[in-house]
Every structure is written in C-alpha cells, then in structure tokens.
mmCIF file of C-alpha atoms and ligand atoms in Angstrom:
data_model
loop_
_atom_site.group_PDB
_atom_site.id
_atom_site.type_symbol
_atom_site.label_atom_id
_atom_site.label_comp_id
_atom_site.label_asym_id
_atom_site.label_seq_id
_atom_site.Cartn_x
_atom_site.Cartn_y
_atom_site.Cartn_z
ATOM 1 C CA MET A 164 -151.059 94.927 -95.655
ATOM 2 C CA THR A 165 -148.342 92.392 -96.292
ATOM 3 C CA TYR A 166 -147.862 88.840 -97.432
ATOM 4 C CA VAL A 167 -148.621 86.062 -95.006
ATOM 5 C CA ILE A 168 -147.967 82.341 -94.775
ATOM 6 C CA ALA A 169 -150.967 80.120 -94.087
ATOM 7 C CA GLN A 170 -151.918 76.618 -93.066
ATOM 8 C CA PRO A 171 -150.561 74.671 -96.071
ATOM 9 C CA CYS A 172 -147.033 75.353 -94.828
ATOM 10 C CA ILE A 173 -147.582 73.529 -91.537
ATOM 11 C CA ASP A 174 -145.345 70.460 -91.295
ATOM 12 C CA VAL A 175 -144.311 70.963 -94.968
ATOM 13 C CA LYS A 176 -141.754 73.814 -94.681
ATOM 14 C CA ASP A 177 -140.547 73.496 -98.277
ATOM 15 C CA LYS A 178 -138.469 76.675 -97.845
ATOM 16 C CA ALA A 179 -138.351 77.583 -101.533
ATOM 17 C CA CYS A 180 -139.674 80.957 -100.382
ATOM 18 C CA LEU A 181 -136.503 81.663 -98.457
ATOM 19 C CA ASP A 182 -134.372 81.832 -101.568
ATOM 20 C CA GLU A 183 -136.652 84.460 -103.120
ATOM 21 C CA CYS A 184 -137.004 86.986 -100.356
ATOM 22 C CA PRO A 185 -134.745 90.009 -100.921
ATOM 23 C CA VAL A 186 -134.989 91.222 -97.336
ATOM 24 C CA ASP A 187 -134.654 87.912 -95.458
ATOM 25 C CA CYS A 188 -137.902 88.448 -93.577
ATOM 26 C CA ILE A 189 -139.277 84.857 -93.597
ATOM 27 C CA TYR A 190 -138.647 83.236 -90.205
ATOM 28 C CA GLU A 191 -138.762 79.578 -89.366
ATOM 29 C CA GLY A 192 -140.828 78.212 -86.504
ATOM 30 C CA PRO A 193 -140.987 74.601 -85.347
ATOM 31 C CA ARG A 194 -143.920 73.704 -87.645
ATOM 32 C CA MET A 195 -144.118 76.477 -90.258
ATOM 33 C CA LEU A 196 -142.562 79.677 -91.493
ATOM 34 C CA TYR A 197 -143.825 83.216 -90.903
ATOM 35 C CA ILE A 198 -143.403 86.533 -92.663
ATOM 36 C CA GLN A 199 -142.342 89.440 -90.400
ATOM 37 C CA PRO A 200 -144.945 92.055 -91.447
ATOM 38 C CA GLU A 201 -142.789 95.119 -90.633
ATOM 39 C CA GLU A 202 -139.825 93.781 -92.633
ATOM 40 C CA CYS A 203 -141.692 92.452 -95.698
ATOM 41 C CA VAL A 204 -141.516 94.952 -98.531
ATOM 42 C CA ASP A 205 -144.451 93.343 -100.356
ATOM 43 C CA CYS A 206 -142.365 92.376 -103.371
ATOM 44 C CA GLY A 207 -144.413 89.197 -103.863
ATOM 45 C CA ALA A 208 -141.462 87.118 -105.033
ATOM 46 C CA CYS A 209 -142.132 84.377 -102.517
ATOM 47 C CA GLU A 210 -145.770 83.773 -103.403
ATOM 48 C CA PRO A 211 -145.483 81.896 -106.722
ATOM 49 C CA VAL A 212 -142.641 79.569 -105.691
ATOM 50 C CA CYS A 213 -144.406 77.862 -102.790
ATOM 51 C CA PRO A 214 -145.313 74.358 -104.053
ATOM 52 C CA VAL A 215 -148.295 74.072 -101.689
ATOM 53 C CA GLU A 216 -149.625 77.616 -102.292
ATOM 54 C CA ALA A 217 -149.295 78.644 -98.669
ATOM 55 C CA ILE A 218 -148.402 82.320 -99.301
ATOM 56 C CA PHE A 219 -151.063 84.954 -99.891
ATOM 57 C CA TYR A 220 -151.323 88.712 -100.042
ATOM 58 C CA ASP A 221 -153.093 89.524 -96.785
ATOM 59 C CA ALA A 222 -156.132 91.037 -98.481
ATOM 60 C CA ASP A 223 -156.486 87.954 -100.633
ATOM 61 C CA LEU A 224 -156.305 85.433 -97.773
ATOM 62 C CA PRO A 225 -159.067 82.864 -98.151
ATOM 63 C CA GLU A 226 -161.572 82.936 -95.325
ATOM 64 C CA ARG A 227 -160.615 79.470 -94.126
ATOM 65 C CA PHE A 228 -157.085 80.767 -93.481
ATOM 66 C CA GLY A 229 -158.259 83.950 -91.742
ATOM 67 C CA ALA A 230 -156.473 83.208 -88.488
ATOM 68 C CA PHE A 231 -153.118 83.207 -90.262
ATOM 69 C CA GLY A 232 -153.109 86.980 -90.933
ATOM 70 C CA PRO A 233 -152.970 87.755 -87.187
ATOM 71 C CA ALA A 234 -150.734 84.710 -86.585
ATOM 72 C CA ASN A 235 -147.974 86.075 -88.795
ATOM 73 C CA THR A 236 -148.032 89.282 -86.787
ATOM 74 C CA GLU A 237 -148.596 87.915 -83.296
ATOM 75 C CA VAL A 238 -145.801 85.327 -83.518
ATOM 76 C CA PHE A 239 -143.314 88.256 -83.597
ATOM 77 C CA GLU A 240 -144.681 89.963 -80.485
ATOM 78 C CA SER A 241 -141.936 88.537 -78.319
ATOM 79 C CA VAL A 242 -139.031 89.028 -80.723
ATOM 80 C CA GLY A 243 -140.110 92.216 -82.515
ATOM 81 C CA SER A 244 -138.291 92.977 -85.735
ATOM 82 C CA PRO A 245 -134.983 91.100 -85.615
ATOM 83 C CA GLY A 246 -133.890 92.562 -88.988
ATOM 84 C CA GLY A 247 -133.092 89.336 -90.815
ATOM 85 C CA ALA A 248 -134.014 85.683 -90.384
ATOM 86 C CA SER A 249 -130.636 84.194 -91.136
ATOM 87 C CA GLY A 250 -128.974 86.262 -88.423
ATOM 88 C CA ALA A 251 -131.735 85.776 -85.851
ATOM 89 C CA GLY A 252 -132.119 82.047 -86.186
ATOM 90 C CA PRO A 253 -135.366 80.080 -85.824
ATOM 91 C CA LEU A 254 -138.268 81.228 -83.645
ATOM 92 C CA GLY A 255 -138.517 79.308 -80.410
ATOM 93 C CA ALA A 256 -142.203 78.567 -80.699
ATOM 94 C CA ASP A 257 -145.062 78.539 -83.152
ATOM 95 C CA HIS A 258 -148.135 80.729 -82.896
ATOM 96 C CA PRO A 259 -150.804 78.961 -80.794
ATOM 97 C CA VAL A 260 -152.999 78.472 -83.861
ATOM 98 C CA VAL A 261 -150.191 76.574 -85.524
ATOM 99 C CA ALA A 262 -149.068 74.688 -82.441
ATOM 100 C CA ALA A 263 -152.618 73.429 -81.970
ATOM 101 C CA ALA A 264 -153.075 72.325 -85.581
ATOM 102 C CA PRO A 265 -153.562 68.575 -85.956
ATOM 103 C CA VAL A 266 -150.553 66.628 -87.217
ATOM 104 C CA SER A 267 -151.494 65.069 -90.522
ATOM 105 C CA ALA A 268 -150.801 61.389 -90.934
HETATM 106 FE FE1 LIG B 441 -143.754 77.002 -96.384
HETATM 107 FE FE2 LIG B 441 -144.160 77.200 -98.941
HETATM 108 FE FE3 LIG B 441 -142.199 78.512 -97.837
HETATM 109 S S1 LIG B 441 -144.304 75.362 -97.701
HETATM 110 S S2 LIG B 441 -141.561 77.239 -96.181
HETATM 111 S S3 LIG B 441 -144.335 78.835 -97.422
HETATM 112 S S4 LIG B 441 -142.169 77.566 -99.803
HETATM 113 FE FE1 LIG B 442 -140.059 88.645 -98.896
HETATM 114 FE FE2 LIG B 442 -142.244 87.675 -99.833
HETATM 115 FE FE3 LIG B 442 -142.319 89.902 -98.474
HETATM 116 S S1 LIG B 442 -140.302 87.657 -100.841
HETATM 117 S S2 LIG B 442 -140.365 90.844 -99.012
HETATM 118 S S3 LIG B 442 -141.776 87.941 -97.734
HETATM 119 S S4 LIG B 442 -143.579 89.384 -100.257
#
C-alpha cells in the first residue's frame, strides 16, 4: 500500500504536494502528477496540502477513483523507479485513464 493521486489533480496540478515529499517521489505527467509506489515511504505529508483533495492512502481510495490506484503504478512501467522526480524530469505521457479523461470547461 502507498499513497496515490486521483482524478481531482487532472488539469489542476497545484503542485503543493511536491514541496512536502521528503523523497521526491511525485512525478509530473502532462495532465496530472503521480506517486511512484516503490519510492513513496508512506509518510503522508503530501495528503493534507492538496487543495483539491486528490491524494489518498491507497486503502482509503473512494470507489469512484478506483482506477487511479493501478494508474499510479502502471504509469511507471516504462520508466521504473527513476529515484527522484526532480532529476528524472516529467513523464512523457499520462496513464491512459488520465489521457482519456474529459477536459473540463
Ligand atoms: Fe495535484 Fe494536488 Fe499535488 S492538485 S499536483 S495532487 S497538490
Ligand atoms: Fe511523498 Fe506523499 Fe509518499 S509526501 S513519501 S508521496 S506519502
């Protein structure tokens, strides 16, 4: 189990979470950010600072955001565990669930 970022982050990308993470494991994609599950140490510091409440402990993920648990894992399948978001730079693509999300007006 780990923390995950869910739908409310899409096209918002407030990034307040980035300043809180002690291990730099929150990676930016084109439309939202993702937590690398192998690098997250479950400190929970990011969760309360997100203004749109997009961050959840995996086990507490609301059912309507269920696809985002796997999304935060699967989006790293091509890059693995880069060992730090600031060094690795942004992800080249979003998870398909995120890429297919409607753009809100
Ligand atoms: Fe997204 Fe919230 Fe972080 S909107 S970038 S999860 S502070
Ligand atoms: Fe970082 Fe949040 Fe995990 S602050 S270590 S992504 S719980």
